[in-house]
PDB file of C-alpha atoms and ligand atoms in Angstrom:
ATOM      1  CA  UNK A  13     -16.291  -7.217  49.726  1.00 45.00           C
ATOM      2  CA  UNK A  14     -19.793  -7.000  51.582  1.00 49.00           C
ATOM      3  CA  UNK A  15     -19.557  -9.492  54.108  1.00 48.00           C
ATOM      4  CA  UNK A  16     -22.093 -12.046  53.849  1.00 47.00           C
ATOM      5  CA  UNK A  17     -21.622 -14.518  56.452  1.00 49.00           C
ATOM      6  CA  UNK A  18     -23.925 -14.879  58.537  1.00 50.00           C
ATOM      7  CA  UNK A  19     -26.148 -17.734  60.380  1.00 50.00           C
ATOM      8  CA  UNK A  20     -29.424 -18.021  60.907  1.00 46.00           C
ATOM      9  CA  UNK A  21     -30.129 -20.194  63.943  1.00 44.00           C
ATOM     10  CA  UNK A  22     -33.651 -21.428  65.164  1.00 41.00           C
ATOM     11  CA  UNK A  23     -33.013 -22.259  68.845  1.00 40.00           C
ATOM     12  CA  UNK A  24     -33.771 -25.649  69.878  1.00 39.00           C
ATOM     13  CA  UNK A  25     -35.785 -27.056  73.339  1.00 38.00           C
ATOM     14  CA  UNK A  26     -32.180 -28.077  74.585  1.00 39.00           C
ATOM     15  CA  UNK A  27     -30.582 -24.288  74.685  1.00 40.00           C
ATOM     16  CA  UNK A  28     -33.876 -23.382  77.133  1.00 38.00           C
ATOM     17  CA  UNK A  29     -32.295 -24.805  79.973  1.00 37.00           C
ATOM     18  CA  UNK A  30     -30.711 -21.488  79.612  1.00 36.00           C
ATOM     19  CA  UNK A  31     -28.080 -19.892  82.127  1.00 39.00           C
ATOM     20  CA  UNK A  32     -26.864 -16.453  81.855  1.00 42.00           C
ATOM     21  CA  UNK A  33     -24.206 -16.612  79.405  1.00 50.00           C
ATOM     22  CA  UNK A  34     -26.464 -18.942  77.222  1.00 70.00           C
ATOM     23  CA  UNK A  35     -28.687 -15.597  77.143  1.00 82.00           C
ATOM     24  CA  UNK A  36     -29.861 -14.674  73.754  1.00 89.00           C
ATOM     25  CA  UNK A  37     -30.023 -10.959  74.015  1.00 93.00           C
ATOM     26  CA  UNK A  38     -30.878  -9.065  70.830  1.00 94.00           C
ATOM     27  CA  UNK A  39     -27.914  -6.110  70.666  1.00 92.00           C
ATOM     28  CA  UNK A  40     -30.453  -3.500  69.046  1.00 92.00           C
ATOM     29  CA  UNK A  41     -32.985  -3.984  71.406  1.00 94.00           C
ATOM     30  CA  UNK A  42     -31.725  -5.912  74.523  1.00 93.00           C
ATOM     31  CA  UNK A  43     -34.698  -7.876  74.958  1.00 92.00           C
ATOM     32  CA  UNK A  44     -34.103 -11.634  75.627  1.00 91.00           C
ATOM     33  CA  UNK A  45     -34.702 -13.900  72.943  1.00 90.00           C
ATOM     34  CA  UNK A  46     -37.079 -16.485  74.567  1.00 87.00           C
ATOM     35  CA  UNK A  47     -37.731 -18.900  71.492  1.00 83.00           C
ATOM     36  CA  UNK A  48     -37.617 -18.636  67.515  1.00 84.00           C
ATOM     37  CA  UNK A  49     -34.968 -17.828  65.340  1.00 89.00           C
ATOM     38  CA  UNK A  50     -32.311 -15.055  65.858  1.00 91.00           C
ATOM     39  CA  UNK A  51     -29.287 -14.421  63.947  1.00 92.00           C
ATOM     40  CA  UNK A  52     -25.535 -14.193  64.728  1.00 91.00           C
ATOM     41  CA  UNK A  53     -23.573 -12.000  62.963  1.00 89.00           C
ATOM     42  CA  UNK A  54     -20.208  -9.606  63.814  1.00 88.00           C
ATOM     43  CA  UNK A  55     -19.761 -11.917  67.031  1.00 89.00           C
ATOM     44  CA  UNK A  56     -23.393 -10.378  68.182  1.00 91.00           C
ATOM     45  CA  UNK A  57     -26.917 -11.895  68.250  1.00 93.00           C
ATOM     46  CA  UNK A  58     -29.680 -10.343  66.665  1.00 92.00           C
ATOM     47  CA  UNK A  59     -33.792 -10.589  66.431  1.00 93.00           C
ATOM     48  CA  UNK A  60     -34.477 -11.284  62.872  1.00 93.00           C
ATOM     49  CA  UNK A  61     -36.814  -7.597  62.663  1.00 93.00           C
ATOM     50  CA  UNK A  62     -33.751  -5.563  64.006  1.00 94.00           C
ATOM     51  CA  UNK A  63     -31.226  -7.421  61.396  1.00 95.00           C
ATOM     52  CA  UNK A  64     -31.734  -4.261  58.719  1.00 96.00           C
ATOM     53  CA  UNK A  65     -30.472  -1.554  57.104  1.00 96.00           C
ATOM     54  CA  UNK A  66     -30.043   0.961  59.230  1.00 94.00           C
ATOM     55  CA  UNK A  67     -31.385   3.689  56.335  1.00 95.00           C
ATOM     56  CA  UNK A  68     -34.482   4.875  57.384  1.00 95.00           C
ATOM     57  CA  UNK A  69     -36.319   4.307  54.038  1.00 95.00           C
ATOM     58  CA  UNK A  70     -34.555   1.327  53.500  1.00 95.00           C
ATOM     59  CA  UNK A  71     -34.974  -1.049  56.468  1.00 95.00           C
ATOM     60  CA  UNK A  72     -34.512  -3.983  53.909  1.00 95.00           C
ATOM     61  CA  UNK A  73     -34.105  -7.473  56.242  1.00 95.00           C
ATOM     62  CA  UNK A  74     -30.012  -8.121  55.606  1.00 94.00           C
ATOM     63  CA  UNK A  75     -30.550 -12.278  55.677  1.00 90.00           C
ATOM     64  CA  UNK A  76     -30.587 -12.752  52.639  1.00 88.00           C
ATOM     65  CA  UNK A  77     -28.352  -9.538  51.362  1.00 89.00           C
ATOM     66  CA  UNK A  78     -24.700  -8.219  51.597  1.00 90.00           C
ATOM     67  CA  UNK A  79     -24.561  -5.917  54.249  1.00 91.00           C
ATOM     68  CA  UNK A  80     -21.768  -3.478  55.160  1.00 90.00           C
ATOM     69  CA  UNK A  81     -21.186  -2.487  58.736  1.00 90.00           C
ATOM     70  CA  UNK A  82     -19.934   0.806  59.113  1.00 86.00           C
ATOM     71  CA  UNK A  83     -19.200   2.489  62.192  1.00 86.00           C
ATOM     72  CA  UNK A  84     -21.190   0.092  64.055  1.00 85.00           C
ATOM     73  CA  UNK A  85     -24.032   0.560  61.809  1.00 90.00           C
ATOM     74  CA  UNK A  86     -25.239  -2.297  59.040  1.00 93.00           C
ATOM     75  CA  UNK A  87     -26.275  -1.340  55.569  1.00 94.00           C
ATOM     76  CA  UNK A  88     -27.615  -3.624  52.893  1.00 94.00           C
ATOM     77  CA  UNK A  89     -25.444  -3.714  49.837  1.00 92.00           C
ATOM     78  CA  UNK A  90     -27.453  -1.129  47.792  1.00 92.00           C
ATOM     79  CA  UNK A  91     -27.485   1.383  50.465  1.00 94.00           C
ATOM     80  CA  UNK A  92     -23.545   1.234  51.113  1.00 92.00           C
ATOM     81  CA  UNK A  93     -23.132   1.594  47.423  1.00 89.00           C
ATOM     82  CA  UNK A  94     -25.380   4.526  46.911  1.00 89.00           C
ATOM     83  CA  UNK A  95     -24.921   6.570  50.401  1.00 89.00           C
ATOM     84  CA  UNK A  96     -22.016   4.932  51.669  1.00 88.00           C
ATOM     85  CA  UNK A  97     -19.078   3.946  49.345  1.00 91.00           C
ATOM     86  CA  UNK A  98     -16.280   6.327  48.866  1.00 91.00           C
ATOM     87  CA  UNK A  99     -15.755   7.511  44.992  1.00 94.00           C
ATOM     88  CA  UNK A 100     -12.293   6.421  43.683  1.00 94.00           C
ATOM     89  CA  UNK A 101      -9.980   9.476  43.234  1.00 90.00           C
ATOM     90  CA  UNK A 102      -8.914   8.162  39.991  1.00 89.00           C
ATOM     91  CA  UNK A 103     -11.687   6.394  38.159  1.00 93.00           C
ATOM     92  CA  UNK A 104     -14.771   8.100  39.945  1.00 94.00           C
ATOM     93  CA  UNK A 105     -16.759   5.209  40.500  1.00 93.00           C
ATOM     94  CA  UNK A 106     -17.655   4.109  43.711  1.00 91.00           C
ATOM     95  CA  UNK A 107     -15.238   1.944  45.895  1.00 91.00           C
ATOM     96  CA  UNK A 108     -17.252  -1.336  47.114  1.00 86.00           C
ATOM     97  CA  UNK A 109     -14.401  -3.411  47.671  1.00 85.00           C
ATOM     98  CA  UNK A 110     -11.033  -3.170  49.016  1.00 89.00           C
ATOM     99  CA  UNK A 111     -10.623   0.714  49.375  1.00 90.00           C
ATOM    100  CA  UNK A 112      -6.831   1.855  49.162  1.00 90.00           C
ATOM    101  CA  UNK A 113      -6.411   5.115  51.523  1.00 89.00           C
ATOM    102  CA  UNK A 114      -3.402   7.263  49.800  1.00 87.00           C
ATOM    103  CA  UNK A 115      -2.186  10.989  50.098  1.00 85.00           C
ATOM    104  CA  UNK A 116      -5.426  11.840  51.379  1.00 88.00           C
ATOM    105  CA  UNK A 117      -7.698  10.161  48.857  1.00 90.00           C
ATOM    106  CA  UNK A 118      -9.404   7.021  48.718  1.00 92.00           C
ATOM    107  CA  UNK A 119      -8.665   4.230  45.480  1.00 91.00           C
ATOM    108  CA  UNK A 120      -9.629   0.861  43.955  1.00 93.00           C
ATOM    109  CA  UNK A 121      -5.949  -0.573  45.113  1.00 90.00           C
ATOM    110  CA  UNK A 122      -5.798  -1.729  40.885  1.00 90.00           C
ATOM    111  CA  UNK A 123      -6.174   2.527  40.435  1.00 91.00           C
ATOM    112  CA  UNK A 124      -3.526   3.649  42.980  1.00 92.00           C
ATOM    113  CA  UNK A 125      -0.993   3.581  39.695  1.00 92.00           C
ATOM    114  CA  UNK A 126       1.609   5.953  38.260  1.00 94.00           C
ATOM    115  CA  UNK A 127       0.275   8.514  36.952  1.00 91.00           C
ATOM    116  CA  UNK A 128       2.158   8.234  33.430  1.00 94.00           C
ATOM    117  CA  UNK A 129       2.380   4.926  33.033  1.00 95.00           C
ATOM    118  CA  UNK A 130       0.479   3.157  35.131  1.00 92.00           C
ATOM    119  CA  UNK A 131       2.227   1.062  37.519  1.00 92.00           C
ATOM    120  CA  UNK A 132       0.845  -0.020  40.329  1.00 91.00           C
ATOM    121  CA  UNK A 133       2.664   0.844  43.458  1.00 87.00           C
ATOM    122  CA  UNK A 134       2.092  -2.375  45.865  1.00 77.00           C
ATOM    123  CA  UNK A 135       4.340  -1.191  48.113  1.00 77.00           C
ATOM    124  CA  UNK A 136       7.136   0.527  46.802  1.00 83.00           C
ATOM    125  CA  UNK A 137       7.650   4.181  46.823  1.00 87.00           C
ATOM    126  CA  UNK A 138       5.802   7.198  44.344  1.00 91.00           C
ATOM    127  CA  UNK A 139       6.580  10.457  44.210  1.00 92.00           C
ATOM    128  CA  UNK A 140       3.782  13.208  44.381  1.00 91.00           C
ATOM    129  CA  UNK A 141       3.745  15.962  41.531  1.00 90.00           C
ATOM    130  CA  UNK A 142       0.609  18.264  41.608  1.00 88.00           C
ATOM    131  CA  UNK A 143      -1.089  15.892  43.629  1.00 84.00           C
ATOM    132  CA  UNK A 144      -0.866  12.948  41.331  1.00 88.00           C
ATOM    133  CA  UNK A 145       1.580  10.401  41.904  1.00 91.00           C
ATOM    134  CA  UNK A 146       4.469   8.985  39.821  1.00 94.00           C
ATOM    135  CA  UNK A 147       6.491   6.157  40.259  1.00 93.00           C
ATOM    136  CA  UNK A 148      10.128   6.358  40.851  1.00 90.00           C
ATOM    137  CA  UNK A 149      11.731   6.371  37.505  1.00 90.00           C
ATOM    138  CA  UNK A 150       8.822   8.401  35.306  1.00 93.00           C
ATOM    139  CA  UNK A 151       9.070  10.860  38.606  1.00 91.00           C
ATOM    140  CA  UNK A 152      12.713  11.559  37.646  1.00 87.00           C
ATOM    141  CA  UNK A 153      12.304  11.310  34.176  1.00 87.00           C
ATOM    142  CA  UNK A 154       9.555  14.017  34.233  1.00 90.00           C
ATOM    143  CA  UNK A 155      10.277  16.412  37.198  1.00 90.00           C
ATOM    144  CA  UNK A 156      13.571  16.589  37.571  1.00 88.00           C
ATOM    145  CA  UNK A 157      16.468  18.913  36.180  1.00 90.00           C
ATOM    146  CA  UNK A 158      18.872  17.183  33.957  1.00 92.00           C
ATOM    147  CA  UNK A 159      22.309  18.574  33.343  1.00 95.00           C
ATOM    148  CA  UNK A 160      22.772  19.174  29.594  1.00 94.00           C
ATOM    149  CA  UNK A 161      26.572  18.374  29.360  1.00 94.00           C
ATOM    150  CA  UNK A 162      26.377  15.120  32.017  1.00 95.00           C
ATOM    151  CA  UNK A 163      22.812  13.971  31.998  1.00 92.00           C
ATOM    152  CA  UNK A 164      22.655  13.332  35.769  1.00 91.00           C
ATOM    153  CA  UNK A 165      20.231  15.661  38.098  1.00 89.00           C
ATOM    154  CA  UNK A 166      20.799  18.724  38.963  1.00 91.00           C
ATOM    155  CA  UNK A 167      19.719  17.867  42.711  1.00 88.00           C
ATOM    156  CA  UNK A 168      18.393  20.696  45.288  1.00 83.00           C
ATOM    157  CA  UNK A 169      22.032  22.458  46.464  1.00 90.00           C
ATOM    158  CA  UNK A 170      23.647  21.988  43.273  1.00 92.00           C
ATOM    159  CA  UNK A 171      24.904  24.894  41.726  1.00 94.00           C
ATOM    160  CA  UNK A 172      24.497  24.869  37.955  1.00 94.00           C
ATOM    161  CA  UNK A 173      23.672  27.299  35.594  1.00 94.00           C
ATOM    162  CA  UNK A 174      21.071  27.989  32.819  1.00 94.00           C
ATOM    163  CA  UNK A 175      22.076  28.455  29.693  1.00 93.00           C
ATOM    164  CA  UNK A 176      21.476  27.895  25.883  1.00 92.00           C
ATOM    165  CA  UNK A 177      17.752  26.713  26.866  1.00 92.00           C
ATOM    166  CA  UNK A 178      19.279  24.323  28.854  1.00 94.00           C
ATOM    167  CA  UNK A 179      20.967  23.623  32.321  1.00 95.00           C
ATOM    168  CA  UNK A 180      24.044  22.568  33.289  1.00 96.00           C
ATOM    169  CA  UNK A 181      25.715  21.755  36.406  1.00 96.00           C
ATOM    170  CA  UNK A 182      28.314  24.540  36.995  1.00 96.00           C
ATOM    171  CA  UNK A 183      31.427  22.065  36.954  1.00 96.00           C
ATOM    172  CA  UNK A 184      29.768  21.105  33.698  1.00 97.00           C
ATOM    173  CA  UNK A 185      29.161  23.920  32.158  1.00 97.00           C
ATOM    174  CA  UNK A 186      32.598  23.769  29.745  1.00 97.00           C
ATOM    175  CA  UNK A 187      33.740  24.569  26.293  1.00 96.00           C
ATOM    176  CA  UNK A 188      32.525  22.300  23.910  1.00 95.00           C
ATOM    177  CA  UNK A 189      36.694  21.819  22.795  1.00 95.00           C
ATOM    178  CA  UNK A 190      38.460  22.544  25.647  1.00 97.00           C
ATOM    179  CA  UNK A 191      36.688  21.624  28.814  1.00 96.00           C
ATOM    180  CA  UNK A 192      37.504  25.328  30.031  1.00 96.00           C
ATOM    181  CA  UNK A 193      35.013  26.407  32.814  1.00 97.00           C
ATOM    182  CA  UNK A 194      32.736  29.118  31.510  1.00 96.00           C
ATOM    183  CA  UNK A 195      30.552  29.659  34.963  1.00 94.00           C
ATOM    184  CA  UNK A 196      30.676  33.658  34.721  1.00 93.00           C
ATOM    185  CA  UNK A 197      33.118  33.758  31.609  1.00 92.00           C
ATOM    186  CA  UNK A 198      31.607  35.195  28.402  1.00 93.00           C
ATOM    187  CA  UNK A 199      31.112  32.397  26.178  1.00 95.00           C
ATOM    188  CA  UNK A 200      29.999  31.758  22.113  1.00 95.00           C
ATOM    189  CA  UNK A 201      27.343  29.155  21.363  1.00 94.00           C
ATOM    190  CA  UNK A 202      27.803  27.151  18.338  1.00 92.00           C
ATOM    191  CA  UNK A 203      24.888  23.940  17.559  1.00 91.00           C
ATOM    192  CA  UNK A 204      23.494  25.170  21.063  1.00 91.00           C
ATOM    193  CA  UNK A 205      26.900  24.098  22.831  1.00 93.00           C
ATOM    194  CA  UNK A 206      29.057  26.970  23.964  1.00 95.00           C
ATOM    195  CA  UNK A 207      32.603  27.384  23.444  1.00 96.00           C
ATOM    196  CA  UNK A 208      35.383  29.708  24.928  1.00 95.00           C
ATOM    197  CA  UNK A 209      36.193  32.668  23.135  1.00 94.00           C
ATOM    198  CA  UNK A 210      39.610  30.742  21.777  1.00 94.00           C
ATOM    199  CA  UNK A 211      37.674  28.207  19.974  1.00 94.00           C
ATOM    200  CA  UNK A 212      34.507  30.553  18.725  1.00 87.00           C
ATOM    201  CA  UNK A 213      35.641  30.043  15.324  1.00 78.00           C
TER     202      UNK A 213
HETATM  203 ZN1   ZN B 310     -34.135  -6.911  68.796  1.00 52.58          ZN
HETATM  204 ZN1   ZN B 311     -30.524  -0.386  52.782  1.00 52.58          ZN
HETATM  205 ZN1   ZN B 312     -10.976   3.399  40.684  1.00 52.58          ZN
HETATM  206 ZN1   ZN B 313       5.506   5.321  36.009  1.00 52.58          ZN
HETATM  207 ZN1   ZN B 314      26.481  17.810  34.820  1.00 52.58          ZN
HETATM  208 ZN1   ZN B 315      37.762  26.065  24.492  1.00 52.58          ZN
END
C-alpha cells in the first residue's frame, strides 16, 4: 500500500537551543531548517516545498497524499499508478499493492494461481508449462505421460512404448489375457488393447 505516514511538525522555541544533531537539515536541499514547519518522513526531514512528487509536471505537495518512494525517489499516488506501477502478468492491471515477483514476472499475490484451476500457491510448489504455472496435481494431471495399462507416469528414463494411441510402460505393455510381454513382439489389438497372437481370436 502507498505509505502514508507521515508527520508534520512545526518546531517549537524550545528545539532552537539547537546543537548539531538537533539540526534540521532538509535532505533535498541541505539547507538548515531555522524555524517553521518541516516534515519527517522515511527516517529523513524534509522542507515542506521539497516534500513532492518527484515527476516533473507533477510536483503535487505529498502531505496530504499517498506517496510511493521508489528508488529513493517519492511519487504521489497518481503518479506511481500511472508511470510507476508494474502491470500484473495475469490480470493486466496495474500492481499498487503488494507486488508478487515470480518466474520473471510481476503479480497481485491473489493472481499468482494455477493456471487451470486457480489455486493460489502461498508457498508451496508450481510447476511451469509454457510459461504459465500449474500447481502440483493439475501439473501431472495435464503434462505428464500416463501409462495406459498401469496409470502411473511414464517418468523421464522410463522405457515404454507407444502404441494403440496410447503409451505404455514397456513392463506394461502385455497381452490383454495373458500378461505375455509384447515390447518388440507382433501383437493384435482388440477394443484398443492388444493381445498375443495365441489369444487374437
Ligand atoms: Zn529543502
Ligand atoms: Zn505526482
Ligand atoms: Zn492481477
Ligand atoms: Zn491447479
Ligand atoms: Zn505402466
Ligand atoms: Zn496372451
Amino acid at each position: 500500500m502507498p505509505s502514508t505516514d507521515f508527520d508534520t511538525n512545526t518546531m517549537s522555541s524550545t528545539n532552537n537551543i539547537s546543537i548539531q544533531s538537533n539540526l534540521k537539515i532538509c535532505c533535498v536541499c541541505n539547507t538548515e531548517i531555522q524555524r517553521g514547519p518541516f516534515i519527517t518522513a522515511l527516517g529523513k526531514i524534509w522542507c515542506p516545498e521539497h516534500f513532492i512528487c518527484n515527476t516533473p509536471s507533477c510536483r503535487r505537495p505529498l502531505q496530504d497524499l499517498g506517496f510511493v518512494e521508489e528508488q529513493g525517489q517519492l511519487y504521489c499516488e497518481y503518479c506511481f499508478e500511472q508511470y510507476i506501477a508494474p502491470l500484473c502478468a495475469k490480470c493486466g492491471s496495474k500492481i499498487k499493492g503488494d507486488c508478487l515477483k515470480a518466474i520473471g514476472k510481476n503479480f497481485h499475490p491473489e493472481c499468482f494461481s494455477c493456471s487451470y484451476c486457480g489455486k493460489l500457491f502461498g508457498n508451496s510448489p508450481f510447476f511451469l508449462e509454457d510459461g504459465l504455472p500449474y500447481c502440483d496435481n493439475d501439473w501431472n494431471e495435464l503434462f505428464t505421460t500416463k501409462c495406459f495399462a498401469c496409470g502411473f507416469p511414464v517418468e523421464a528414463g522410463d522405457r515404454w512404448v507407444e502404441a494403440l494411441n496410447n503409451n505404455y510402460h514397456s513392463q506394461c505393455f502385455n497381452c490383454t489375457m495373458c500378461k505375455k510381454n509384447l515390447e518388440g513382439q507382433s501383437f493384435f489389438a482388440k477394443g484398443g488393447r492388444p493381445f498375443c497372437k495365441n489369444h487374437a481370436r
